[in-house]
PDB file of C-alpha atoms in Angstrom:
ATOM      1  CA  MET T   1     324.346  67.775-211.284  1.00 72.00           C
ATOM      2  CA  SER T   2     323.270  70.689-209.092  1.00 95.00           C
ATOM      3  CA  THR T   3     326.272  71.896-207.144  1.00 98.00           C
ATOM      4  CA  VAL T   4     326.218  74.674-204.560  1.00 99.00           C
ATOM      5  CA  ILE T   5     328.863  76.190-202.335  1.00 99.00           C
ATOM      6  CA  CYS T   6     328.577  77.058-198.673  1.00 99.00           C
ATOM      7  CA  PRO T   7     331.381  79.534-197.919  1.00 98.00           C
ATOM      8  CA  GLY T   8     332.633  80.882-194.609  1.00 96.00           C
ATOM      9  CA  THR T   9     335.596  81.216-192.305  1.00 96.00           C
ATOM     10  CA  PHE T  10     334.152  78.656-189.869  1.00 97.00           C
ATOM     11  CA  ASP T  11     336.394  79.852-187.025  1.00 96.00           C
ATOM     12  CA  PRO T  12     335.270  77.548-185.523  1.00 97.00           C
ATOM     13  CA  VAL T  13     332.493  75.631-187.220  1.00 98.00           C
ATOM     14  CA  THR T  14     329.381  75.610-185.029  1.00 98.00           C
ATOM     15  CA  ASN T  15     326.400  73.289-184.908  1.00 98.00           C
ATOM     16  CA  GLY T  16     324.483  76.106-186.585  1.00 98.00           C
ATOM     17  CA  HIS T  17     326.866  76.053-189.556  1.00 98.00           C
ATOM     18  CA  LEU T  18     326.585  72.276-189.754  1.00 98.00           C
ATOM     19  CA  ASP T  19     322.788  72.459-189.613  1.00 98.00           C
ATOM     20  CA  VAL T  20     322.743  74.757-192.664  1.00 98.00           C
ATOM     21  CA  ILE T  21     325.280  72.571-194.511  1.00 99.00           C
ATOM     22  CA  PHE T  22     323.326  69.355-193.844  1.00 98.00           C
ATOM     23  CA  ARG T  23     320.020  70.961-194.818  1.00 98.00           C
ATOM     24  CA  ALA T  24     321.569  72.229-198.066  1.00 98.00           C
ATOM     25  CA  ALA T  25     322.833  68.694-198.736  1.00 98.00           C
ATOM     26  CA  GLN T  26     319.229  67.464-198.581  1.00 97.00           C
ATOM     27  CA  MET T  27     318.205  69.983-201.253  1.00 97.00           C
ATOM     28  CA  TYR T  28     321.139  69.803-203.666  1.00 98.00           C
ATOM     29  CA  GLU T  29     323.122  66.996-205.225  1.00 98.00           C
ATOM     30  CA  LYS T  30     326.503  68.352-204.129  1.00 98.00           C
ATOM     31  CA  VAL T  31     327.550  70.870-201.465  1.00 99.00           C
ATOM     32  CA  ILE T  32     331.096  72.191-201.405  1.00 99.00           C
ATOM     33  CA  VAL T  33     331.971  73.826-198.106  1.00 99.00           C
ATOM     34  CA  GLY T  34     334.460  76.564-198.894  1.00 98.00           C
ATOM     35  CA  VAL T  35     336.682  77.472-195.966  1.00 98.00           C
ATOM     36  CA  ALA T  36     338.055  80.960-196.528  1.00 96.00           C
ATOM     37  CA  LYS T  37     341.723  81.513-195.773  1.00 94.00           C
ATOM     38  CA  ASP T  38     340.844  85.144-194.934  1.00 74.00           C
ATOM     39  CA  SER T  39     343.971  86.289-193.139  1.00 66.00           C
ATOM     40  CA  SER T  40     342.391  89.716-192.555  1.00 77.00           C
ATOM     41  CA  LYS T  41     340.234  88.224-189.777  1.00 71.00           C
ATOM     42  CA  LYS T  42     343.241  86.724-187.960  1.00 86.00           C
ATOM     43  CA  PRO T  43     341.591  83.343-187.341  1.00 92.00           C
ATOM     44  CA  PHE T  44     341.753  81.707-183.920  1.00 94.00           C
ATOM     45  CA  PHE T  45     342.166  78.278-185.545  1.00 96.00           C
ATOM     46  CA  SER T  46     344.478  77.515-188.457  1.00 95.00           C
ATOM     47  CA  LEU T  47     343.021  76.808-191.878  1.00 96.00           C
ATOM     48  CA  GLU T  48     344.014  73.157-191.502  1.00 97.00           C
ATOM     49  CA  GLU T  49     342.220  72.891-188.152  1.00 97.00           C
ATOM     50  CA  ARG T  50     339.071  74.525-189.500  1.00 98.00           C
ATOM     51  CA  ILE T  51     339.000  72.146-192.462  1.00 98.00           C
ATOM     52  CA  SER T  52     339.665  69.150-190.209  1.00 98.00           C
ATOM     53  CA  PHE T  53     336.793  70.072-187.868  1.00 98.00           C
ATOM     54  CA  ILE T  54     334.381  70.111-190.815  1.00 99.00           C
ATOM     55  CA  GLU T  55     335.793  66.951-192.416  1.00 98.00           C
ATOM     56  CA  ASP T  56     335.222  65.077-189.152  1.00 97.00           C
ATOM     57  CA  GLU T  57     331.572  66.119-189.119  1.00 98.00           C
ATOM     58  CA  ILE T  58     330.807  65.383-192.788  1.00 97.00           C
ATOM     59  CA  SER T  59     332.415  61.949-192.732  1.00 94.00           C
ATOM     60  CA  GLY T  60     330.030  59.519-194.422  1.00 93.00           C
ATOM     61  CA  LYS T  61     328.095  62.269-196.215  1.00 96.00           C
ATOM     62  CA  ASN T  62     328.835  61.468-199.848  1.00 96.00           C
ATOM     63  CA  ASN T  63     327.461  64.687-201.313  1.00 98.00           C
ATOM     64  CA  ILE T  64     329.413  67.122-199.107  1.00 99.00           C
ATOM     65  CA  GLU T  65     333.028  68.123-199.745  1.00 98.00           C
ATOM     66  CA  VAL T  66     335.261  70.678-198.067  1.00 98.00           C
ATOM     67  CA  GLU T  67     338.132  72.732-199.445  1.00 98.00           C
ATOM     68  CA  SER T  68     339.848  76.034-198.827  1.00 98.00           C
ATOM     69  CA  PHE T  69     339.705  79.085-201.040  1.00 97.00           C
ATOM     70  CA  ASP T  70     341.400  82.469-201.141  1.00 95.00           C
ATOM     71  CA  SER T  71     339.501  84.249-203.881  1.00 95.00           C
ATOM     72  CA  LEU T  72     336.208  86.010-204.343  1.00 96.00           C
ATOM     73  CA  VAL T  73     333.318  83.725-203.401  1.00 97.00           C
ATOM     74  CA  VAL T  74     331.902  83.968-206.930  1.00 98.00           C
ATOM     75  CA  LYS T  75     335.234  82.858-208.406  1.00 98.00           C
ATOM     76  CA  PHE T  76     335.144  79.841-206.096  1.00 98.00           C
ATOM     77  CA  ALA T  77     331.546  79.174-207.199  1.00 98.00           C
ATOM     78  CA  ASN T  78     332.457  79.453-210.881  1.00 98.00           C
ATOM     79  CA  LYS T  79     335.466  77.163-210.409  1.00 98.00           C
ATOM     80  CA  HIS T  80     333.046  74.452-209.256  1.00 98.00           C
ATOM     81  CA  GLN T  81     330.272  75.377-211.703  1.00 98.00           C
ATOM     82  CA  ALA T  82     328.041  75.958-208.686  1.00 98.00           C
ATOM     83  CA  LYS T  83     324.565  77.234-209.387  1.00 98.00           C
ATOM     84  CA  ALA T  84     324.212  78.915-205.995  1.00 98.00           C
ATOM     85  CA  ILE T  85     325.910  80.254-202.892  1.00 99.00           C
ATOM     86  CA  ILE T  86     324.239  79.013-199.703  1.00 99.00           C
ATOM     87  CA  LYS T  87     324.134  81.436-196.779  1.00 98.00           C
ATOM     88  CA  GLY T  88     322.588  80.878-193.374  1.00 97.00           C
ATOM     89  CA  LEU T  89     320.555  83.691-191.853  1.00 96.00           C
ATOM     90  CA  ARG T  90     320.040  84.075-188.121  1.00 93.00           C
ATOM     91  CA  ALA T  91     318.463  87.503-187.779  1.00 86.00           C
ATOM     92  CA  VAL T  92     317.570  90.669-189.648  1.00 85.00           C
ATOM     93  CA  SER T  93     321.087  91.964-189.010  1.00 82.00           C
ATOM     94  CA  ASP T  94     322.497  89.004-190.985  1.00 89.00           C
ATOM     95  CA  PHE T  95     320.103  89.733-193.828  1.00 92.00           C
ATOM     96  CA  GLU T  96     321.272  93.320-194.170  1.00 92.00           C
ATOM     97  CA  HIS T  97     324.885  92.277-194.743  1.00 92.00           C
ATOM     98  CA  GLU T  98     324.115  89.150-196.773  1.00 94.00           C
ATOM     99  CA  PHE T  99     321.675  91.019-199.025  1.00 95.00           C
ATOM    100  CA  GLN T 100     324.401  93.503-199.932  1.00 96.00           C
ATOM    101  CA  MET T 101     326.885  90.705-200.588  1.00 96.00           C
ATOM    102  CA  ALA T 102     324.336  88.816-202.711  1.00 97.00           C
ATOM    103  CA  GLN T 103     323.766  91.900-204.852  1.00 97.00           C
ATOM    104  CA  LEU T 104     327.500  92.427-205.360  1.00 97.00           C
ATOM    105  CA  ASN T 105     328.014  88.744-206.149  1.00 97.00           C
ATOM    106  CA  LYS T 106     325.166  88.856-208.673  1.00 97.00           C
ATOM    107  CA  ARG T 107     326.855  91.795-210.376  1.00 97.00           C
ATOM    108  CA  LEU T 108     330.136  89.863-210.551  1.00 97.00           C
ATOM    109  CA  ALA T 109     328.628  86.519-211.592  1.00 96.00           C
ATOM    110  CA  GLU T 110     325.189  86.905-213.100  1.00 96.00           C
ATOM    111  CA  LYS T 111     324.449  83.170-213.273  1.00 96.00           C
ATOM    112  CA  VAL T 112     325.261  82.404-209.635  1.00 97.00           C
ATOM    113  CA  GLU T 113     322.307  82.779-207.281  1.00 98.00           C
ATOM    114  CA  THR T 114     322.416  83.290-203.521  1.00 98.00           C
ATOM    115  CA  VAL T 115     320.093  81.053-201.514  1.00 98.00           C
ATOM    116  CA  PHE T 116     319.332  81.943-197.911  1.00 98.00           C
ATOM    117  CA  ILE T 117     318.541  79.220-195.390  1.00 98.00           C
ATOM    118  CA  MET T 118     316.980  80.416-192.161  1.00 96.00           C
ATOM    119  CA  ALA T 119     318.649  79.224-188.978  1.00 95.00           C
ATOM    120  CA  THR T 120     316.910  76.529-187.014  1.00 96.00           C
ATOM    121  CA  PRO T 121     315.486  78.396-183.984  1.00 96.00           C
ATOM    122  CA  LYS T 122     317.824  76.741-181.463  1.00 96.00           C
ATOM    123  CA  TYR T 123     320.790  78.127-183.439  1.00 96.00           C
ATOM    124  CA  ALA T 124     319.324  81.564-184.211  1.00 94.00           C
ATOM    125  CA  TYR T 125     321.748  83.429-181.929  1.00 93.00           C
ATOM    126  CA  LEU T 126     324.748  81.134-182.289  1.00 96.00           C
ATOM    127  CA  SER T 127     327.954  82.523-183.778  1.00 95.00           C
ATOM    128  CA  SER T 128     331.602  81.525-183.842  1.00 96.00           C
ATOM    129  CA  SER T 129     332.475  84.756-182.024  1.00 94.00           C
ATOM    130  CA  ALA T 130     329.998  84.060-179.230  1.00 96.00           C
ATOM    131  CA  VAL T 131     331.281  80.497-178.842  1.00 96.00           C
ATOM    132  CA  LYS T 132     334.891  81.700-178.561  1.00 95.00           C
ATOM    133  CA  GLU T 133     333.923  84.302-175.970  1.00 95.00           C
ATOM    134  CA  ILE T 134     331.893  81.851-173.875  1.00 95.00           C
ATOM    135  CA  ALA T 135     334.748  79.326-174.011  1.00 94.00           C
ATOM    136  CA  SER T 136     337.333  81.962-173.055  1.00 92.00           C
ATOM    137  CA  PHE T 137     335.483  82.503-169.770  1.00 93.00           C
ATOM    138  CA  GLY T 138     335.087  78.794-169.089  1.00 91.00           C
ATOM    139  CA  GLY T 139     331.412  78.695-170.062  1.00 94.00           C
ATOM    140  CA  ASP T 140     329.741  75.507-171.233  1.00 95.00           C
ATOM    141  CA  ILE T 141     329.662  75.294-175.033  1.00 96.00           C
ATOM    142  CA  SER T 142     328.232  71.765-175.149  1.00 96.00           C
ATOM    143  CA  GLY T 143     325.657  71.482-177.905  1.00 96.00           C
ATOM    144  CA  LEU T 144     326.939  74.618-179.627  1.00 98.00           C
ATOM    145  CA  VAL T 145     329.924  73.079-181.416  1.00 98.00           C
ATOM    146  CA  PRO T 146     331.147  69.574-182.289  1.00 98.00           C
ATOM    147  CA  LYS T 147     332.960  67.729-179.469  1.00 97.00           C
ATOM    148  CA  LYS T 148     336.378  68.051-181.132  1.00 96.00           C
ATOM    149  CA  VAL T 149     335.936  71.831-181.434  1.00 97.00           C
ATOM    150  CA  LYS T 150     334.840  72.026-177.791  1.00 96.00           C
ATOM    151  CA  SER T 151     337.943  70.094-176.673  1.00 95.00           C
ATOM    152  CA  ARG T 152     340.298  72.272-178.720  1.00 95.00           C
ATOM    153  CA  LEU T 153     338.697  75.512-177.497  1.00 94.00           C
ATOM    154  CA  GLN T 154     338.928  74.367-173.889  1.00 91.00           C
ATOM    155  CA  ALA T 155     342.554  73.311-174.333  1.00 91.00           C
ATOM    156  CA  ARG T 156     343.474  76.640-175.929  1.00 87.00           C
ATOM    157  CA  ASN T 157     341.776  78.527-173.125  1.00 81.00           C
ATOM    158  CA  GLY T 158     343.257  76.355-170.366  1.00 74.00           C
ATOM    159  CA  VAL T 159     339.836  75.106-169.287  1.00 66.00           C
ATOM    160  CA  GLY T 160     339.161  71.495-168.336  1.00 58.00           C
ATOM    161  CA  GLY T 161     336.357  69.438-169.891  1.00 52.00           C
TER     162      GLY T 161
END
C-alpha cells in the first residue's frame, strides 16, 4: 500500500490545505494528515481544535486519516512507513523554504521522498496567517476556510456571521 503523509500546523486548516490533501488522496492509497503540535509557533487554535476541523472535512474519505505528531517529519513518515511527504506549493517563496526542508529530510531519511503539489490557482495566495488577519478585522473569509473554521474564527474575534 502506498502511504504518504501531509504534515503541517494547520492553524487553521484552509481550503487550500484541503485541496492539496484531497488531490493527494486521488494519487495515493493512503494519506495521513499529520498535525504538528509545534508549541514554538504558539497556535491560535488548540491541537484538538485543529484536528477536529480536519476530521470534519475528511469524514467519508476512507483513505485519509489525521493524527498529531511532535517529532521530526521524517520520523513521523517512518513511523507510518510512508513513501513520501506531500507539500503544497503556492509560490516561488514556498519553494525556497520547502526545497531546503526536502533536502534536509532526504539526508535524515534517504528512502522518504518529498512530493510537491502546486496550489490550485484560486488558492495560490491563501495562507492560515492571511485568513487569521482578515478575520481579525472582520473581513469575509467565506470560501477560504471550512464553515466550522469560519464560525470559530469569527467567534474568537467577536465578529458576527
